Tab-separated table of C-alpha atoms in Angstrom:
chain	number	residue	atom	x	y	z
A	195	UNK	CA	135.443	85.908	89.680
A	196	UNK	CA	135.694	84.201	93.075
A	197	UNK	CA	132.799	84.290	95.512
A	198	UNK	CA	133.125	86.989	98.198
A	199	UNK	CA	134.004	85.743	101.645
A	200	UNK	CA	133.796	87.393	105.028
A	201	UNK	CA	137.506	88.073	104.904
A	202	UNK	CA	137.564	89.488	101.394
A	203	UNK	CA	134.535	91.705	102.022
A	204	UNK	CA	136.019	92.989	105.283
A	205	UNK	CA	139.347	93.822	103.683
A	206	UNK	CA	137.939	95.390	100.515
A	207	UNK	CA	135.396	97.545	102.353
A	208	UNK	CA	138.024	98.540	104.936
A	209	UNK	CA	140.449	99.619	102.216
A	210	UNK	CA	137.778	101.681	100.491
A	211	UNK	CA	136.589	103.357	103.680
A	212	UNK	CA	140.076	104.262	104.848
A	213	UNK	CA	140.783	105.831	101.454
A	214	UNK	CA	137.496	107.714	101.123
A	215	UNK	CA	135.874	108.492	104.488
A	216	UNK	CA	135.969	112.227	105.193
A	217	UNK	CA	133.809	113.647	108.016
A	218	UNK	CA	134.223	117.173	106.648
A	219	UNK	CA	132.254	116.433	103.481
A	220	UNK	CA	128.609	117.437	103.327
A	221	UNK	CA	126.222	114.593	104.148
A	222	UNK	CA	124.965	114.372	100.562
A	223	UNK	CA	128.501	114.525	99.120
A	224	UNK	CA	129.613	111.648	101.350
A	225	UNK	CA	126.538	109.549	100.675
A	226	UNK	CA	126.862	110.003	96.914
A	227	UNK	CA	130.449	108.791	97.187
A	228	UNK	CA	129.253	105.845	99.272
A	229	UNK	CA	126.425	104.999	96.864
A	230	UNK	CA	128.816	105.056	93.900
A	231	UNK	CA	131.027	102.509	95.661
A	232	UNK	CA	128.216	100.024	96.374
A	233	UNK	CA	129.264	99.752	100.036
A	234	UNK	CA	126.361	101.900	101.231
A	235	UNK	CA	123.756	99.271	100.311
A	236	UNK	CA	125.910	96.160	99.876
A	237	UNK	CA	122.961	93.721	99.805
A	238	UNK	CA	121.223	95.575	96.975
A	239	UNK	CA	121.697	94.453	93.353
A	240	UNK	CA	124.901	95.541	91.661
A	241	UNK	CA	122.854	97.346	88.993
A	242	UNK	CA	121.190	99.477	91.664
A	243	UNK	CA	123.925	100.855	93.893
A	244	UNK	CA	124.733	97.626	95.704
A	245	UNK	CA	127.110	94.691	95.581
A	246	UNK	CA	124.661	91.805	95.676
A	247	UNK	CA	126.018	90.478	98.981
A	248	UNK	CA	124.134	88.261	101.417
A	249	UNK	CA	122.769	89.755	104.635
A	250	UNK	CA	125.575	88.265	106.782
A	251	UNK	CA	128.208	89.778	104.474
A	252	UNK	CA	126.288	93.046	104.504
A	253	UNK	CA	126.671	93.108	108.278
A	254	UNK	CA	130.423	92.696	107.852
A	255	UNK	CA	130.383	95.963	105.885
A	256	UNK	CA	128.257	97.610	108.586
A	257	UNK	CA	130.801	96.549	111.185
A	258	UNK	CA	133.593	98.129	109.159
A	259	UNK	CA	131.594	101.350	108.864
A	260	UNK	CA	131.026	101.355	112.626
A	261	UNK	CA	134.698	100.650	113.283
A	262	UNK	CA	135.811	103.755	111.439
A	263	UNK	CA	132.828	105.857	112.538
A	264	UNK	CA	131.588	106.389	109.004
A	265	UNK	CA	128.034	107.636	108.440
A	266	UNK	CA	125.890	105.266	106.386
A	267	UNK	CA	123.261	105.824	103.736
A	268	UNK	CA	119.825	107.064	104.825
A	269	UNK	CA	117.843	104.111	106.170
A	270	UNK	CA	115.323	105.588	108.573
A	271	UNK	CA	111.612	106.106	108.140
A	272	UNK	CA	109.301	104.971	105.356
A	273	UNK	CA	112.079	105.395	102.774
A	274	UNK	CA	113.108	101.804	103.640
A	275	UNK	CA	109.680	100.510	102.653
A	276	UNK	CA	109.697	102.611	99.496
A	277	UNK	CA	113.092	101.251	98.478
A	278	UNK	CA	112.107	97.626	99.195
A	279	UNK	CA	108.902	98.008	97.190
A	280	UNK	CA	110.547	99.753	94.240
A	281	UNK	CA	113.332	97.161	94.089
A	282	UNK	CA	110.741	94.388	93.714
A	283	UNK	CA	108.026	96.032	91.625
A	284	UNK	CA	109.492	99.200	90.112
A	285	UNK	CA	110.565	99.765	86.524
A	286	UNK	CA	114.098	100.782	85.619
A	287	UNK	CA	112.823	104.371	85.429
A	288	UNK	CA	111.515	104.176	89.008
A	289	UNK	CA	114.781	102.716	90.236
A	290	UNK	CA	116.824	105.286	88.337
A	291	UNK	CA	114.762	108.216	89.594
A	292	UNK	CA	114.210	107.275	93.241
A	293	UNK	CA	116.670	104.761	94.680
A	294	UNK	CA	119.790	106.927	94.746
A	295	UNK	CA	117.977	109.852	96.365
A	296	UNK	CA	116.481	107.485	98.964
A	297	UNK	CA	119.979	106.323	99.892
A	298	UNK	CA	121.413	109.833	99.988
A	299	UNK	CA	118.478	111.035	102.114
A	300	UNK	CA	117.538	113.767	99.659
A	301	UNK	CA	113.941	112.501	99.434
A	302	UNK	CA	111.703	111.374	102.279
A	303	UNK	CA	108.574	109.262	101.904
A	304	UNK	CA	105.271	108.416	103.526
A	305	UNK	CA	102.860	105.501	103.173
A	306	UNK	CA	99.312	106.387	102.062
A	307	UNK	CA	97.342	103.234	102.913
A	308	UNK	CA	94.860	103.633	105.826
A	309	UNK	CA	91.534	105.398	105.328
A	310	UNK	CA	88.804	106.597	107.718
A	311	UNK	CA	86.238	104.134	106.367
A	312	UNK	CA	88.237	100.938	106.101
A	313	UNK	CA	90.744	100.827	108.977
A	314	UNK	CA	93.037	97.842	108.650
A	315	UNK	CA	90.937	96.380	105.841
A	316	UNK	CA	93.188	98.125	103.342
A	317	UNK	CA	91.552	96.371	100.402
A	318	UNK	CA	88.432	98.389	101.200
A	319	UNK	CA	90.170	101.614	100.121
A	320	UNK	CA	87.883	104.118	98.415
A	321	UNK	CA	90.398	106.817	97.545
A	322	UNK	CA	90.068	106.728	93.799
A	323	UNK	CA	92.386	107.267	90.856
A	324	UNK	CA	90.628	107.841	87.509
A	325	UNK	CA	92.487	107.955	84.226
A	326	UNK	CA	91.452	111.108	82.399
A	327	UNK	CA	93.180	112.414	79.323
A	328	UNK	CA	96.782	111.373	79.780
A	329	UNK	CA	97.075	111.214	83.590
A	330	UNK	CA	95.617	109.708	86.752
A	331	UNK	CA	93.436	112.017	88.856
A	332	UNK	CA	93.292	111.216	92.581
A	333	UNK	CA	90.462	112.118	94.972
A	334	UNK	CA	89.854	110.898	98.512
A	335	UNK	CA	91.344	110.839	102.004
A	336	UNK	CA	94.025	108.888	103.851
A	337	UNK	CA	94.602	108.887	107.598
A	338	UNK	CA	97.193	107.855	110.214
A	339	UNK	CA	99.919	108.827	107.769
A	340	UNK	CA	103.227	109.091	109.635
A	341	UNK	CA	105.561	111.929	108.624
A	342	UNK	CA	103.476	113.066	105.658
A	343	UNK	CA	104.348	116.634	106.709
A	344	UNK	CA	108.031	115.874	106.025
A	345	UNK	CA	107.597	113.777	102.866
A	346	UNK	CA	108.255	114.585	99.240
A	347	UNK	CA	106.726	111.341	97.915
A	348	UNK	CA	104.082	108.876	99.014
A	349	UNK	CA	103.272	105.223	98.356
A	350	UNK	CA	99.604	105.423	97.403
A	351	UNK	CA	97.059	102.596	97.256
A	352	UNK	CA	94.012	103.769	95.279
A	353	UNK	CA	90.970	102.229	93.637
A	354	UNK	CA	91.095	102.300	89.853
A	355	UNK	CA	88.285	99.861	88.983
A	356	UNK	CA	85.005	99.858	90.927
A	357	UNK	CA	83.575	97.011	88.861
A	358	UNK	CA	86.385	94.591	89.734
A	359	UNK	CA	86.355	92.500	92.937
A	360	UNK	CA	87.673	94.221	96.043
A	361	UNK	CA	91.314	93.130	95.845
A	362	UNK	CA	91.576	93.370	92.057
A	363	UNK	CA	90.473	96.952	91.512
A	364	UNK	CA	93.361	98.598	93.364
A	365	UNK	CA	96.527	100.103	91.911
A	366	UNK	CA	99.744	101.255	93.548
A	367	UNK	CA	101.214	104.650	92.724
A	368	UNK	CA	104.079	106.914	93.608
A	369	UNK	CA	102.658	110.388	94.217
A	370	UNK	CA	104.314	113.778	94.647
A	371	UNK	CA	103.124	114.997	98.075
A	372	UNK	CA	104.163	118.603	97.470
A	373	UNK	CA	101.961	119.139	94.410
A	374	UNK	CA	98.678	121.148	94.324
A	375	UNK	CA	95.663	119.069	95.344
A	376	UNK	CA	97.426	117.306	98.248
A	377	UNK	CA	96.558	118.748	101.692
A	378	UNK	CA	98.354	117.369	104.782
A	379	UNK	CA	96.695	118.025	108.171
A	380	UNK	CA	98.225	116.892	111.541
A	381	UNK	CA	96.303	114.690	114.021
A	382	UNK	CA	96.740	115.228	117.787
A	383	UNK	CA	96.813	111.952	119.764
A	384	UNK	CA	95.582	111.295	123.318
A	385	UNK	CA	99.209	111.061	124.543
A	386	UNK	CA	99.802	114.639	123.367
A	387	UNK	CA	101.992	113.833	120.375
A	388	UNK	CA	101.103	114.553	116.743
A	389	UNK	CA	102.920	111.890	114.744
A	390	UNK	CA	100.202	111.263	112.189
A	391	UNK	CA	98.341	113.189	109.557
A	392	UNK	CA	95.224	113.175	107.489
A	393	UNK	CA	95.963	113.612	103.799
A	394	UNK	CA	93.272	114.925	101.472
A	395	UNK	CA	93.440	114.569	97.673
A	396	UNK	CA	91.472	116.900	95.427
A	397	UNK	CA	92.143	116.289	91.729
A	398	UNK	CA	95.816	115.538	92.478
A	399	UNK	CA	97.655	114.371	89.364
A	400	UNK	CA	99.918	111.376	88.709
A	401	UNK	CA	101.654	110.775	85.391
A	402	UNK	CA	100.908	107.266	84.008
A	403	UNK	CA	104.510	106.089	84.375
A	404	UNK	CA	104.335	106.424	88.165
A	405	UNK	CA	102.146	103.373	88.676
A	406	UNK	CA	103.980	100.368	90.159
A	407	UNK	CA	103.320	97.045	88.498
A	408	UNK	CA	100.166	96.793	86.381
A	409	UNK	CA	96.847	98.580	86.756
A	410	UNK	CA	94.704	96.555	89.160
A	411	UNK	CA	97.683	94.729	90.678
A	412	UNK	CA	98.105	97.166	93.552
A	413	UNK	CA	97.184	94.680	96.253
A	414	UNK	CA	100.160	92.449	95.408
A	415	UNK	CA	102.486	95.465	95.563
A	416	UNK	CA	100.982	96.648	98.860
A	417	UNK	CA	101.514	93.165	100.314
A	418	UNK	CA	105.237	93.510	99.615
A	419	UNK	CA	105.315	96.838	101.452
A	420	UNK	CA	103.338	95.458	104.404
A	421	UNK	CA	105.536	92.401	104.846
A	422	UNK	CA	108.607	94.625	105.092
A	423	UNK	CA	106.773	96.950	107.491
A	424	UNK	CA	105.673	94.191	109.888
A	425	UNK	CA	109.024	92.490	109.782
A	426	UNK	CA	111.050	95.645	110.228
A	427	UNK	CA	108.975	97.996	112.350
A	428	UNK	CA	111.845	98.665	114.710
A	429	UNK	CA	114.392	98.967	111.888
A	430	UNK	CA	112.549	102.106	110.789
A	431	UNK	CA	114.289	103.779	113.730
A	432	UNK	CA	117.238	101.598	114.659
A	433	UNK	CA	119.692	103.379	112.368
A	434	UNK	CA	118.705	106.773	113.759
A	435	UNK	CA	121.555	107.264	116.221
A	436	UNK	CA	123.224	110.624	116.009
A	437	UNK	CA	126.918	111.000	116.816
A	438	UNK	CA	128.443	113.894	118.742
A	439	UNK	CA	131.752	113.595	116.891
A	440	UNK	CA	133.106	116.736	115.176
A	441	UNK	CA	132.640	117.097	111.427
A	442	UNK	CA	130.147	118.499	108.959
A	443	UNK	CA	128.779	115.121	107.957
A	444	UNK	CA	127.961	114.262	111.600
A	445	UNK	CA	126.255	117.613	112.193
A	446	UNK	CA	124.075	117.269	109.100
A	447	UNK	CA	123.205	113.676	109.952
A	448	UNK	CA	122.173	114.716	113.488
A	449	UNK	CA	119.847	117.355	112.038
A	450	UNK	CA	118.364	114.766	109.668
A	451	UNK	CA	117.830	112.287	112.505
A	452	UNK	CA	116.160	114.892	114.716
A	453	UNK	CA	113.535	115.459	112.021
A	454	UNK	CA	113.181	111.755	111.300
A	455	UNK	CA	112.759	110.730	114.934
A	456	UNK	CA	110.271	113.438	115.845
A	457	UNK	CA	107.192	111.283	115.025
A	458	UNK	CA	108.664	108.252	116.841
A	459	UNK	CA	109.761	109.753	120.154
A	460	UNK	CA	106.829	108.125	121.994
A	461	UNK	CA	107.379	104.682	120.428
A	462	UNK	CA	109.400	103.305	123.376
A	463	UNK	CA	106.373	104.063	125.561
A	464	UNK	CA	104.108	102.469	122.936
A	465	UNK	CA	106.157	99.259	123.233
A	466	UNK	CA	105.504	99.152	127.004
A	467	UNK	CA	108.947	100.088	128.424
A	468	UNK	CA	109.687	96.564	129.645
A	469	UNK	CA	113.179	97.856	130.436
A	470	UNK	CA	111.774	99.966	133.313
A	471	UNK	CA	109.774	97.250	135.059
A	472	UNK	CA	112.371	95.800	137.460
A	473	UNK	CA	113.871	99.215	138.204
A	474	UNK	CA	110.414	100.582	139.084
A	475	UNK	CA	109.473	97.510	141.123
A	476	UNK	CA	112.618	97.834	143.236
A	477	UNK	CA	112.251	101.607	143.646
A	478	UNK	CA	108.637	101.375	144.837
A	479	UNK	CA	109.031	98.260	146.998
A	480	UNK	CA	106.587	96.316	144.813
A	481	UNK	CA	109.396	93.867	144.056
A	482	UNK	CA	108.792	92.334	147.498
A	483	UNK	CA	105.190	91.433	146.585
A	484	UNK	CA	105.085	87.773	145.389
A	485	UNK	CA	102.066	88.448	143.173
A	486	UNK	CA	103.841	91.350	141.422
A	487	UNK	CA	107.031	89.294	141.022
A	488	UNK	CA	104.990	86.554	139.355
A	489	UNK	CA	103.520	89.022	136.865
A	490	UNK	CA	106.977	90.445	136.155
A	491	UNK	CA	108.248	86.933	135.453
A	492	UNK	CA	105.390	86.299	133.004
A	493	UNK	CA	106.144	89.581	131.236
A	494	UNK	CA	109.870	88.957	130.908
A	495	UNK	CA	109.248	85.415	129.662
A	496	UNK	CA	106.884	86.634	126.955
A	497	UNK	CA	109.238	89.467	126.034
A	498	UNK	CA	112.214	87.125	125.650
A	499	UNK	CA	110.159	84.663	123.584
A	500	UNK	CA	109.094	87.484	121.252
A	501	UNK	CA	112.697	88.581	120.881
A	502	UNK	CA	113.803	85.050	120.006
A	503	UNK	CA	110.999	84.725	117.451
A	504	UNK	CA	112.245	87.896	115.792
A	505	UNK	CA	115.780	86.532	115.760
A	506	UNK	CA	114.536	83.320	114.155
A	507	UNK	CA	112.867	85.356	111.397
A	508	UNK	CA	116.094	87.289	110.806
A	509	UNK	CA	118.048	84.042	110.656
A	510	UNK	CA	115.672	82.760	107.990
A	511	UNK	CA	116.286	85.906	105.966
A	512	UNK	CA	120.037	85.430	106.402
A	513	UNK	CA	119.668	82.028	104.767
A	514	UNK	CA	118.054	83.675	101.774
A	515	UNK	CA	114.435	82.953	102.675
A	516	UNK	CA	111.700	85.292	101.437
A	517	UNK	CA	109.760	87.747	103.580
A	518	UNK	CA	106.837	85.751	104.971
A	519	UNK	CA	104.136	85.716	107.636
A	520	UNK	CA	106.774	85.625	110.387
A	521	UNK	CA	106.380	89.385	110.520
A	522	UNK	CA	102.785	88.911	111.670
A	523	UNK	CA	103.947	86.628	114.489
A	524	UNK	CA	106.395	89.268	115.643
A	525	UNK	CA	103.904	92.095	115.470
A	526	UNK	CA	101.239	90.179	117.380
A	527	UNK	CA	103.811	89.244	120.015
A	528	UNK	CA	104.808	92.900	120.329
A	529	UNK	CA	101.170	93.825	121.011
A	530	UNK	CA	100.870	91.189	123.722
A	531	UNK	CA	104.125	92.268	125.369
A	532	UNK	CA	103.093	95.932	125.369
A	533	UNK	CA	99.686	95.247	126.909
A	534	UNK	CA	101.156	93.010	129.604
A	535	UNK	CA	103.837	95.617	130.341
A	536	UNK	CA	101.179	98.311	130.824
A	537	UNK	CA	99.358	96.012	133.247
A	538	UNK	CA	102.532	95.319	135.242
A	539	UNK	CA	103.426	99.029	135.358
A	540	UNK	CA	99.949	99.673	136.750
A	541	UNK	CA	100.414	96.985	139.405
A	542	UNK	CA	103.690	98.590	140.426
A	543	UNK	CA	102.670	102.255	140.357
A	544	UNK	CA	99.059	101.943	141.510
A	545	UNK	CA	96.986	105.111	141.102
A	546	UNK	CA	100.147	107.152	140.451
A	547	UNK	CA	100.339	105.455	137.046
A	548	UNK	CA	97.558	107.760	135.867
A	549	UNK	CA	99.315	111.011	136.778
A	550	UNK	CA	100.862	112.832	133.831
A	551	UNK	CA	103.751	115.272	134.000
A	552	UNK	CA	106.159	115.797	136.921
A	553	UNK	CA	103.598	114.593	139.498
A	554	UNK	CA	103.387	111.175	137.854
A	555	UNK	CA	105.575	108.100	138.092
A	556	UNK	CA	108.930	108.747	136.367
A	557	UNK	CA	107.763	112.276	135.531
A	558	UNK	CA	104.731	110.959	133.702
A	559	UNK	CA	106.518	108.367	131.566
A	560	UNK	CA	104.405	105.544	133.035
A	561	UNK	CA	101.192	107.460	132.317
A	562	UNK	CA	102.392	107.946	128.757
A	563	UNK	CA	102.994	104.198	128.520
A	564	UNK	CA	99.393	103.487	129.531
A	565	UNK	CA	97.850	105.792	126.920
A	566	UNK	CA	100.335	104.872	124.169
A	567	UNK	CA	100.265	101.050	124.355
A	568	UNK	CA	96.826	100.644	122.671
A	569	UNK	CA	98.350	101.968	119.448
A	570	UNK	CA	100.524	98.866	119.039
A	571	UNK	CA	97.453	96.733	118.479
A	572	UNK	CA	96.274	99.012	115.671
A	573	UNK	CA	99.283	100.370	113.792
A	574	UNK	CA	100.573	98.454	110.775
A	575	UNK	CA	97.601	96.061	110.765
A	576	UNK	CA	95.449	95.264	113.791
A	577	UNK	CA	95.925	92.237	116.005
A	578	UNK	CA	92.860	90.712	114.357
A	579	UNK	CA	94.461	91.057	110.919
A	580	UNK	CA	97.668	89.424	112.180
A	581	UNK	CA	95.667	86.532	113.686
A	582	UNK	CA	93.922	85.946	110.365
A	583	UNK	CA	97.269	85.883	108.546
A	584	UNK	CA	98.742	83.452	111.066
A	585	UNK	CA	95.726	81.147	111.000
A	586	UNK	CA	95.519	81.035	107.204
A	587	UNK	CA	99.159	81.178	106.083
A	588	UNK	CA	101.009	79.582	109.002
A	589	UNK	CA	98.490	77.160	110.498
A	590	UNK	CA	96.794	76.520	107.105
A	591	UNK	CA	93.335	76.848	108.629
A	592	UNK	CA	90.327	77.458	106.345
A	593	UNK	CA	89.825	81.067	105.381
A	594	UNK	CA	87.038	83.012	107.010
A	595	UNK	CA	83.850	83.124	104.922
A	596	UNK	CA	83.893	86.386	102.957
A	597	UNK	CA	80.996	87.993	101.173
A	598	UNK	CA	82.914	91.016	99.878
A	599	UNK	CA	85.658	89.561	97.681
A	600	UNK	CA	84.039	88.222	94.514
A	601	UNK	CA	81.507	90.695	93.203
A	602	UNK	CA	82.068	94.261	91.969
A	603	UNK	CA	83.492	96.480	94.708
A	604	UNK	CA	80.872	99.154	94.022
A	605	UNK	CA	78.211	96.700	95.329
A	606	UNK	CA	80.101	95.859	98.556
A	607	UNK	CA	78.502	97.369	101.713
A	608	UNK	CA	81.038	99.586	103.476
A	609	UNK	CA	81.419	102.146	106.208
A	610	UNK	CA	80.603	105.743	105.487
A	611	UNK	CA	82.100	108.866	107.024
A	612	UNK	CA	80.347	112.156	107.642
């Protein structure tokens, strides 16, 4: 069989779409048809609903879908991370059970990593999973869990061996969020939104086949999930664009997107709203201040450099390179851009930047920027974690001295809550 080319992929996918696209199907009916064809996830393996194409050829298929206005498979939210992790570490049973329903959007997911006592030091997790009888029993608490209140399944990092060193006593599970023993409680943030949850586990059960990889190898699996998260933070939302075209499939997709985007509606403010800076400076007259103009120039320079770094990382992936520490560079750059943007917005708006609601700048949007930006430096691994990764894996600097990685985890001093 000849190797696929841009032309052959474009023509074959176009022929299939023109023969099969029907906006009056239900969303799940259409996506099942799409999944069966392999065009919904063309870069996935042929054995698992894909066509094994490269990323550039996958974008050719996306362009054909856009051309005809066809709705794609579900690719928003944590389901992307779940799919990426299962494709690498899952068994055939995991792939058979979960991947299709991720693509059709029938199941939604959350990521159960952070805990009150360990912050970004995920390897310090104390939520425990003990094997009793013929199942794992989970007890503990997770926090900052996005969309847990919408999820059917969670990616769970839990401690299974307290006598092993810190990073070796963790295991990675798929857990049913809707079962007894799992309690999801919303958290209200200082910007007024409630995107996150606390999740409490009280004797929640997991069948032994729902562990990913081997017992005690959970840190390696979690690293896969984290690399995809840092690299693709924005891609969690970039496919969430509802269409106002007529047709059942569009209406059902819009309803799905509304639910999916609800936790992320403040994320543009979290990123600093660089897009508003020049408009605001001109509207307020601050654009005539040389000092403000200089700060705007610094911000736009940093923002463009961060964007180009992200493009370089995507280009590496297009050439078949593995996910690497480039994601940490991008995330750290995003934190710096957001903080600088908040500072420039404050220079432009002055005291009005602190006013929320209709009395504030841009009806309070600037105030929301100021109280949302700090989250960028924390979510998905703190700036300090990203700096450690960059120093050790990119710059090849000596690792920081650690006193908590070699002995039994039960002897490691740790934070306590309550």
